[in-house]
CSV table of C-alpha atoms in Angstrom, one decimal:
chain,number,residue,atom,x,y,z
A,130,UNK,CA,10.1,-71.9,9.5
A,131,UNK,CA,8.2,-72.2,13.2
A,132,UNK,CA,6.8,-68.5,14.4
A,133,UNK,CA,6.3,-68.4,18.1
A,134,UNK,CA,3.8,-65.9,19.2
A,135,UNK,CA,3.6,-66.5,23.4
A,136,UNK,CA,2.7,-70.0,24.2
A,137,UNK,CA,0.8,-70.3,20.2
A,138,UNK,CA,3.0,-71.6,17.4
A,139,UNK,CA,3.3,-72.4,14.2
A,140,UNK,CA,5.0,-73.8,11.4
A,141,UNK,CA,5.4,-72.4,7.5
A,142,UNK,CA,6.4,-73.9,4.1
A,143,UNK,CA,9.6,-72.5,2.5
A,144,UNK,CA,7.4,-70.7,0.1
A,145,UNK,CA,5.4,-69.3,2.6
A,146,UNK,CA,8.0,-68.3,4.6
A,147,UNK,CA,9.4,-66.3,2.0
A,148,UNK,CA,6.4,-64.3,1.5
A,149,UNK,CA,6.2,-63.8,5.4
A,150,UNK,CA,9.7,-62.3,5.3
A,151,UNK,CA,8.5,-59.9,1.8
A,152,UNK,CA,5.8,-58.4,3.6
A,153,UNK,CA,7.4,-57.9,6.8
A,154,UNK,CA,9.9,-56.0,5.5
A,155,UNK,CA,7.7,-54.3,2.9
A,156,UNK,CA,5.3,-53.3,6.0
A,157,UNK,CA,8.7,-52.3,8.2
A,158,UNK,CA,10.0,-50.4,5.4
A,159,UNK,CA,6.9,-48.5,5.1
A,160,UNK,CA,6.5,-47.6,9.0
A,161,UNK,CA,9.8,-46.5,8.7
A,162,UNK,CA,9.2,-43.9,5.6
A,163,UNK,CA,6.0,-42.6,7.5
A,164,UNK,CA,7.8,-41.9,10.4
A,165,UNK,CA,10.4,-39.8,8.5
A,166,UNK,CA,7.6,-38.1,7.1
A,167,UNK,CA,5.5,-37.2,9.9
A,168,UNK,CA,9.0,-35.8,11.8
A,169,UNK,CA,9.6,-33.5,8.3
A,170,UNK,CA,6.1,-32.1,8.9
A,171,UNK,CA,6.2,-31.7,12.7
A,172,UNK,CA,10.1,-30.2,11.6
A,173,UNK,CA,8.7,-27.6,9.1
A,174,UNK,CA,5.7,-26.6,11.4
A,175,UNK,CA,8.5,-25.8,13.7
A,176,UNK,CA,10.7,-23.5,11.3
A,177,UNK,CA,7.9,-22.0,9.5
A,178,UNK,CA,5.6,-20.7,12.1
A,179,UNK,CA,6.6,-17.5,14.5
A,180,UNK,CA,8.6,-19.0,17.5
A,181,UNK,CA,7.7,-19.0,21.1
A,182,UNK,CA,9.3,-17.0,23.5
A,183,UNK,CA,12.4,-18.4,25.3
A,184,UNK,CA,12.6,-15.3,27.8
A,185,UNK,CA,10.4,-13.4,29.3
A,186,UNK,CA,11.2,-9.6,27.4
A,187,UNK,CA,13.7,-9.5,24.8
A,188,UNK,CA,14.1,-5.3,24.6
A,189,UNK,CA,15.4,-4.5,21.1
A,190,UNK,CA,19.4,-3.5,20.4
A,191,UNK,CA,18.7,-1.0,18.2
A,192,UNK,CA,22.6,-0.4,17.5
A,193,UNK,CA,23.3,-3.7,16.6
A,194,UNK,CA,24.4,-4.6,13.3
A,195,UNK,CA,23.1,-8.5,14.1
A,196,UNK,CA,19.5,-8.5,12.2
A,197,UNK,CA,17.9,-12.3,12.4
A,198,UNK,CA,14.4,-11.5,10.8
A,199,UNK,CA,14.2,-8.7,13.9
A,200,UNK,CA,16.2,-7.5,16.5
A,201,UNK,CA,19.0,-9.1,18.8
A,202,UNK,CA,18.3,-8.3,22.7
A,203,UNK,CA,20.1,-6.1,24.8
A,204,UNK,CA,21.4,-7.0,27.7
A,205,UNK,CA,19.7,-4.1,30.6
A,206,UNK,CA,16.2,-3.4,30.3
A,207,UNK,CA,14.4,-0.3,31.8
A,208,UNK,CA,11.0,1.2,32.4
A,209,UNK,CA,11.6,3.6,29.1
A,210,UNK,CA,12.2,0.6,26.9
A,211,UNK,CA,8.8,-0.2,26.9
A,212,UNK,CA,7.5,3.5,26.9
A,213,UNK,CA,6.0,6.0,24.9
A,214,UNK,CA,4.5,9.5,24.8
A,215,UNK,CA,3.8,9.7,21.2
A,216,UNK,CA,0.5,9.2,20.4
A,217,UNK,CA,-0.4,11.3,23.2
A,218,UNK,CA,-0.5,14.6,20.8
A,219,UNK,CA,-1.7,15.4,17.6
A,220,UNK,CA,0.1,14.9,14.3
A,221,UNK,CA,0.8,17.6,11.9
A,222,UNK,CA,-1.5,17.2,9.5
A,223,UNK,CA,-0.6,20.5,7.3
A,224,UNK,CA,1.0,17.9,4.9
A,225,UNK,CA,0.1,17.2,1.0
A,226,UNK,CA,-2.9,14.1,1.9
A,227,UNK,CA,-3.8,16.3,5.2
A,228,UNK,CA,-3.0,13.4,7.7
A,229,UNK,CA,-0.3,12.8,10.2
A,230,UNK,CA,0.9,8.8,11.1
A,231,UNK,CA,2.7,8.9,14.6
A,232,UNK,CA,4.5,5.2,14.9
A,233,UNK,CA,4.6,3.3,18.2
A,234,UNK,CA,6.4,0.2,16.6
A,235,UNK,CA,9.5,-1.8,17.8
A,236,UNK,CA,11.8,0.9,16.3
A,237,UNK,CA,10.4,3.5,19.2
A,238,UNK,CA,9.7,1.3,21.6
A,239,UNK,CA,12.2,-1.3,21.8
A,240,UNK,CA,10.7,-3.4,24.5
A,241,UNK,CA,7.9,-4.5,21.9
A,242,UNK,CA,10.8,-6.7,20.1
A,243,UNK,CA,8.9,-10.5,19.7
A,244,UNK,CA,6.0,-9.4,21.5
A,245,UNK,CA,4.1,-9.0,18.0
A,246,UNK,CA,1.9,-5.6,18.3
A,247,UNK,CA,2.3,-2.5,17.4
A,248,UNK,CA,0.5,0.7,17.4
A,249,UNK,CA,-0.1,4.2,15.4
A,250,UNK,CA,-2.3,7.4,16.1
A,251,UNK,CA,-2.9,8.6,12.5
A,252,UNK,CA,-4.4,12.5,12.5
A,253,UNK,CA,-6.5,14.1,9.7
A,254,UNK,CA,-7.5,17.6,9.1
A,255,UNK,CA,-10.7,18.4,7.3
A,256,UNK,CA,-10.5,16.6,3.7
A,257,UNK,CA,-7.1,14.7,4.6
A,258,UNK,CA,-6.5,11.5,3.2
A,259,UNK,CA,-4.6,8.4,4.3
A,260,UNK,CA,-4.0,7.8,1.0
A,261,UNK,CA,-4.1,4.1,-0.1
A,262,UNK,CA,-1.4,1.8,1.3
A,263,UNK,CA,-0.8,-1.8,2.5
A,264,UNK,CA,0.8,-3.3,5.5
A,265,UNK,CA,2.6,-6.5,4.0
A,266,UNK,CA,3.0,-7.6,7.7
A,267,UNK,CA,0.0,-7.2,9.7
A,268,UNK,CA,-3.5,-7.2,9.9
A,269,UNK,CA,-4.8,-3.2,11.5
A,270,UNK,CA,-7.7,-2.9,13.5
A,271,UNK,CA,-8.7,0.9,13.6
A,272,UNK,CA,-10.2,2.8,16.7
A,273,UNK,CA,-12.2,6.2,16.2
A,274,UNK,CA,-11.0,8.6,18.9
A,275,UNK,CA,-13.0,11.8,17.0
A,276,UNK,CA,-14.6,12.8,14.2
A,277,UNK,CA,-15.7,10.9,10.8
A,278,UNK,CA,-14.3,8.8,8.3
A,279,UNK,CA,-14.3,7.1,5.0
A,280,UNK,CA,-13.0,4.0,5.0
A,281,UNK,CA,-12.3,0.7,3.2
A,282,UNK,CA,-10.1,-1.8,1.7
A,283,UNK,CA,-10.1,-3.9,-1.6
A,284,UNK,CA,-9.9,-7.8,-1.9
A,285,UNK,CA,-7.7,-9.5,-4.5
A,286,UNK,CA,-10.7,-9.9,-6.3
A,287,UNK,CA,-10.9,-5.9,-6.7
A,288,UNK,CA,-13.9,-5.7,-4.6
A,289,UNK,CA,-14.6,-2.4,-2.6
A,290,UNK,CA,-15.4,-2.9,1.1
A,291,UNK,CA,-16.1,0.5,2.7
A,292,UNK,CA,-18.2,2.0,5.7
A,293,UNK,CA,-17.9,5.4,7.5
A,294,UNK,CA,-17.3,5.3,11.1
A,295,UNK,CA,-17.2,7.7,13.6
A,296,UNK,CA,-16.0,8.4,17.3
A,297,UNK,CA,-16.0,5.1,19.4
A,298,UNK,CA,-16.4,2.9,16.5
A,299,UNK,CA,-13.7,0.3,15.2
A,300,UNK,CA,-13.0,-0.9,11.5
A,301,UNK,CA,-10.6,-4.1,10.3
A,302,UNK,CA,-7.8,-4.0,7.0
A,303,UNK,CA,-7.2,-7.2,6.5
A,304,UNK,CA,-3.5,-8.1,6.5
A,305,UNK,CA,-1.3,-6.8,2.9
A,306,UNK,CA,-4.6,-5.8,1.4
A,307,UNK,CA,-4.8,-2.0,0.0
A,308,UNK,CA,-6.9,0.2,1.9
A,309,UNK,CA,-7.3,3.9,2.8
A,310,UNK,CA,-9.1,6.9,5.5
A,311,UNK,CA,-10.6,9.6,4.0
A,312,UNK,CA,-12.0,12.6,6.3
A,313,UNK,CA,-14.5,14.0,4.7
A,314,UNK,CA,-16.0,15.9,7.5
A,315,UNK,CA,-15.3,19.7,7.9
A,316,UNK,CA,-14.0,19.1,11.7
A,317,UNK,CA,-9.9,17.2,12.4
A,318,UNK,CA,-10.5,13.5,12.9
A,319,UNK,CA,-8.1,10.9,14.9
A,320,UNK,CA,-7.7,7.2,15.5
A,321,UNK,CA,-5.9,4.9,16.5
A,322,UNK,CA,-4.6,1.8,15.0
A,323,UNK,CA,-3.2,-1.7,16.4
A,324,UNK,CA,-1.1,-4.2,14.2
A,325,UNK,CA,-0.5,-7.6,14.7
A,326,UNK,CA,2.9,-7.2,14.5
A,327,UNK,CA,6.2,-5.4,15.8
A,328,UNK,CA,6.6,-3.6,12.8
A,329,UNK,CA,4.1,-4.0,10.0
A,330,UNK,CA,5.5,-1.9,7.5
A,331,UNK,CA,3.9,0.8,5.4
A,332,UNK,CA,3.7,0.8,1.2
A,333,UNK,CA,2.4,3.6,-0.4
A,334,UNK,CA,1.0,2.8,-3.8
A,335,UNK,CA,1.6,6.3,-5.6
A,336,UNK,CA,5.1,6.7,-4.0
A,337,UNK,CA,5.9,2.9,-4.7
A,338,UNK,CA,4.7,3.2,-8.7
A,339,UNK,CA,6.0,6.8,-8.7
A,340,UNK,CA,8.6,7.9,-6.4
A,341,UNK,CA,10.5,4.3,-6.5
A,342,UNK,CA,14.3,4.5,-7.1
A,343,UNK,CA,15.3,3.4,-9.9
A,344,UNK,CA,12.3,4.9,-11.1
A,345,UNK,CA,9.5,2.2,-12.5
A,346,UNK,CA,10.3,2.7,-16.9
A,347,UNK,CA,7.5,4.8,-18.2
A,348,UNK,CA,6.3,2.8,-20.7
A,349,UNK,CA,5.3,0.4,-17.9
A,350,UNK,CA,3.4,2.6,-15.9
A,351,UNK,CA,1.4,4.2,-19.3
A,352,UNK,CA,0.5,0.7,-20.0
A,353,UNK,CA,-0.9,-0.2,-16.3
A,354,UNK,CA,-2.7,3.1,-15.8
A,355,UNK,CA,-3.6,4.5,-19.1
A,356,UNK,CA,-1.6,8.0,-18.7
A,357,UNK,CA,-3.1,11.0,-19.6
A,358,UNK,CA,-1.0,14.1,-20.4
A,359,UNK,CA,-2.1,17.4,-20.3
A,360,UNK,CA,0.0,20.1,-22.0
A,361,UNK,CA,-0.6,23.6,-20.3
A,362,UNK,CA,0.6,26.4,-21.8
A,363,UNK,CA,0.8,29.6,-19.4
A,364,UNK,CA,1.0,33.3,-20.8
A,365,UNK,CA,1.9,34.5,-16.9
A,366,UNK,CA,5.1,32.8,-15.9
A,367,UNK,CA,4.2,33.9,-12.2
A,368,UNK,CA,1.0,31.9,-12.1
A,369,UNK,CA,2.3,28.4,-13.6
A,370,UNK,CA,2.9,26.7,-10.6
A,371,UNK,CA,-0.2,28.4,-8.9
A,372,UNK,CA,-2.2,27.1,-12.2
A,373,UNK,CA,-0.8,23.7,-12.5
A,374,UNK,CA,-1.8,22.5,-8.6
A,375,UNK,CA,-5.4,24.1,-9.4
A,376,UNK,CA,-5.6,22.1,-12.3
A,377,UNK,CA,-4.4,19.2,-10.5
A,378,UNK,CA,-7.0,19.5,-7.8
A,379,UNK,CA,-10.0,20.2,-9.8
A,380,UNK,CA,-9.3,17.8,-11.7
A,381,UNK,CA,-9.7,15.2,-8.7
A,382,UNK,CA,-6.4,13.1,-9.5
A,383,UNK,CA,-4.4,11.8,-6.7
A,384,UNK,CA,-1.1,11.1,-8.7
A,385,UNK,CA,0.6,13.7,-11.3
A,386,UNK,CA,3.8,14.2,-12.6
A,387,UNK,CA,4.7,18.3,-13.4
A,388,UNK,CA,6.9,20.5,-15.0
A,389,UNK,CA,6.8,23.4,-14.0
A,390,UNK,CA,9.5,24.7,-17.0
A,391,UNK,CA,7.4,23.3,-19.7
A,392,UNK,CA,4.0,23.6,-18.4
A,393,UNK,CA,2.7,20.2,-18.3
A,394,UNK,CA,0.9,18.1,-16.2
A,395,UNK,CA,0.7,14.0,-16.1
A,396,UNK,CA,-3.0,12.6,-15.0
A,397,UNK,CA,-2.9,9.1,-13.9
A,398,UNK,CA,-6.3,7.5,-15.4
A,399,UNK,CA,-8.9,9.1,-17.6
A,400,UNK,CA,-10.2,12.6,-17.7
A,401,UNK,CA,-13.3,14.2,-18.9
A,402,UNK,CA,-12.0,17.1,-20.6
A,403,UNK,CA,-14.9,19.6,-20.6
A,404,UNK,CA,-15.2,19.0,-16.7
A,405,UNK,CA,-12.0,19.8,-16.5
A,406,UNK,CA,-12.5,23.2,-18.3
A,407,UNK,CA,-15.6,23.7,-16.3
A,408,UNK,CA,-13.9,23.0,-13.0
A,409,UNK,CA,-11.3,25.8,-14.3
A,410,UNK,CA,-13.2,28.1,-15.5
A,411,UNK,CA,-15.2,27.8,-12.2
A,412,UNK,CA,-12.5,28.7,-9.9
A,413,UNK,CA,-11.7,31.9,-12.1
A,414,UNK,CA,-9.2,30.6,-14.9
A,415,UNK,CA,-8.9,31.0,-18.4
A,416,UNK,CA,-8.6,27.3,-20.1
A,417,UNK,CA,-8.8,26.3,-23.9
A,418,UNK,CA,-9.1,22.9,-24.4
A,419,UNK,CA,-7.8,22.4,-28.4
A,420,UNK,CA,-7.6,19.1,-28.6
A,421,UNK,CA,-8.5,15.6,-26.4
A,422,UNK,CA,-7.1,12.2,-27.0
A,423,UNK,CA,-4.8,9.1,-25.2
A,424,UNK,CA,-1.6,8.2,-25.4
A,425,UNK,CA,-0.5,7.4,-29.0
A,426,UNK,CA,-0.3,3.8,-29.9
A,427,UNK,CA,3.0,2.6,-32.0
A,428,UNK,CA,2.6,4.0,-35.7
A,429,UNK,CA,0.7,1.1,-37.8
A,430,UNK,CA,0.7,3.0,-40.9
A,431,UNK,CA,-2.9,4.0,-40.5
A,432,UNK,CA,-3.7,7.4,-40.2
A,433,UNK,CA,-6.5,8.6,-37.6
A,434,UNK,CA,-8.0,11.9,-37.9
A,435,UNK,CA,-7.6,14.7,-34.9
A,436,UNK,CA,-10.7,14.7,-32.3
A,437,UNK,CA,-12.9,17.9,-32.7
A,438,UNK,CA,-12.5,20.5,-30.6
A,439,UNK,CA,-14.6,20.4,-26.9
A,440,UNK,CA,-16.7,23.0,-26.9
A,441,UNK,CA,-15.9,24.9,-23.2
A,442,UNK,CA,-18.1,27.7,-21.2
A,443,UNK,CA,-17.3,31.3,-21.2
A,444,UNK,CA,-14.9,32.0,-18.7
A,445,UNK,CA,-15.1,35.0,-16.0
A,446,UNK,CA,-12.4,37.0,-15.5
A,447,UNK,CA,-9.4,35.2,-14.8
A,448,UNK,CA,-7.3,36.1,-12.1
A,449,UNK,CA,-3.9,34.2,-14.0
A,450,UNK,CA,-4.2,32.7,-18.0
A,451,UNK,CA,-4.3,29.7,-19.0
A,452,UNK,CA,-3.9,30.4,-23.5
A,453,UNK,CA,-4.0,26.4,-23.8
A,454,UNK,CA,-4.9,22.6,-22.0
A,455,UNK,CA,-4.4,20.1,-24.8
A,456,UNK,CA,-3.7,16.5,-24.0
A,457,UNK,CA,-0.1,16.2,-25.3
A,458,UNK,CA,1.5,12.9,-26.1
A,459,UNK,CA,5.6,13.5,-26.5
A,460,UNK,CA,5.9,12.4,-22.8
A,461,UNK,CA,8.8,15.0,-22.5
A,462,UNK,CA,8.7,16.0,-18.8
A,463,UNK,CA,10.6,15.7,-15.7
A,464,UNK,CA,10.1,12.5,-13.4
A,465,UNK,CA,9.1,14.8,-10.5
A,466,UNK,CA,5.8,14.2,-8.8
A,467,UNK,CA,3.3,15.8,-6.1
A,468,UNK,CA,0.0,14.2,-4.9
A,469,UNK,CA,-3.0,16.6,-4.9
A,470,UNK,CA,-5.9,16.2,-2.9
């Protein structure tokens, strides 16, 4: 076989030649599967990642029934689309947590469709709570228009990053991780948030484990949280709901299930029971701890004896009864919920 290569040439045995031809294809072969390869990456880097704009707005058709990971565009734009008064007042913050969220995402302000930012003014009256949430989206960057606040988010390795800030300073929730605001001043605070994103979303974690539909089985959620129940018994049918919520809130829980009809109260984690009956007896009730213990375990055959009774401070003069708190373990109530701050 003669191989030319310009004016240089050369000539090869038959053996040799047919190890020329093995490893030239062998080595064409190969450039060939490399180049496949490096176009599925460059492909995938493509598809995977958030495209680039092809125009220069793309204003949101709300009323479209076309949903493609966001929001087909309308054809007219105007100055309104990319507008809004909202954050401009105050929330309502006479709510259950004592804070207000006031949305400025794609879905009230259409023109921020593919732009990728959002914004929120969240409100808090003295004590309020933003309770904890996550924002499987987007990454928030807080703004501190007045007051003080609590604040901080937890890693995946269940470490607590928290700080209080006041007005003019800025905080960072890192993207899907839970986090909360906490006012613990006795003046309303404000901020502001900004999202990386059009619409970050919001998740609750008490209405998501609590409120979901279908509800989440209750032997799941006893097993994940170690589910308390308190059993109150009310002599004034008048007070119960009044005595219930007081219970609820001096007993510092965020999360409870109650039933009003049958007196009882659900507390999400561990209580101590003679704080509890302090707390009571404090804020002018009448409480009688008879009897303290968790959730029962499945019946192995053993028999454990009852706990003592907690011995409890004399009460003042109550303004509504409580005869009886014991921690009760039929898990007969209604699925209905409040959160108590």
């Amino acid at each position: 076989m003669l191989i030319i290569f310009n004016s240089f040439s050369f000539s090869l045995s038959q053996t040799d030649t047919q190890s020329f031809l093995f490893y030239f294809l062998f080595a064409s072969m190969a450039a060939a599967v490399m180049y496949r390869m490096m176009a599925a990456v460059m492909l995938c880097s493509r598809v995977f990642a958030d495209p680039d704009l092809l125009q220069d707005i793309c204003v949101a058709d709300l009323s479209s029934e076309l949903k493609l990971n966001g929001y087909s565009c309308k054809s007219n734009a105007t100055a309104e689309d990319f507008f809004s008064g909202g954050l401009a007042k105050p929330g309502a913050t006479n709510t259950s947590t004592g804070s207000a969220v006031t949305g400025a995402n794609v879905q009230k302000i259409p023109g921020l469709n593919t732009l990728g930012v959002s914004l929120a003014r969240i409100d808090y009256a003295p004590g309020g709570l933003n309770p904890p949430h996550t924002h499987p989206r987007a990454t928030e960057v807080v703004f501190v228009l007045k007051g003080e606040l609590d604040v901080g988010f937890i890693t995946t390795a269940n470490l607590l990053i928290s700080k209080s800030i006041k007005e003019g300073e800025i905080f960072v929730f890192p993207k899907g991780l839970v986090h909360f605001q906490k006012n613990n001043g006795d003046s309303p605070a404000a901020v502001v948030a900004a999202f990386n994103s059009q619409l970050p979303g919001t998740q609750s974690i008490a209405a998501t484990l609590f409120a979901s539909t279908p509800p989440v089985p209750d032997n799941v959620l006893t097993k994940a949280f170690q589910e308390m129940e308190l059993s109150v018994s009310i002599s004034n049918q008048k007070c119960r709901i009044k005595i219930l919520k007081a219970v609820a809130k001096l007993t510092g829980v965020d999360v409870l299930k109650v039933d009003a009809e049958k007196g009882k109260l659900t507390v999400v984690g561990s209580v101590d029971p003679v704080s509890v009956a302090t707390a009571i007896r404090k804020a002018g009730y009448s409480a009688d701890i008879t009897s303290v213990g968790p959730p029962k375990k499945p019946d192995d055959g053993k028999k454990t004896p009852p706990p003592p009774p907690v011995p409890v401070p004399d009460p003042p003069p109550a303004r509504c009864q409580l005869v009886a708190v014991t921690y009760d373990t039929t898990y007969e109530y209604d699925r209905a919920f409040c959160s108590i701050l």
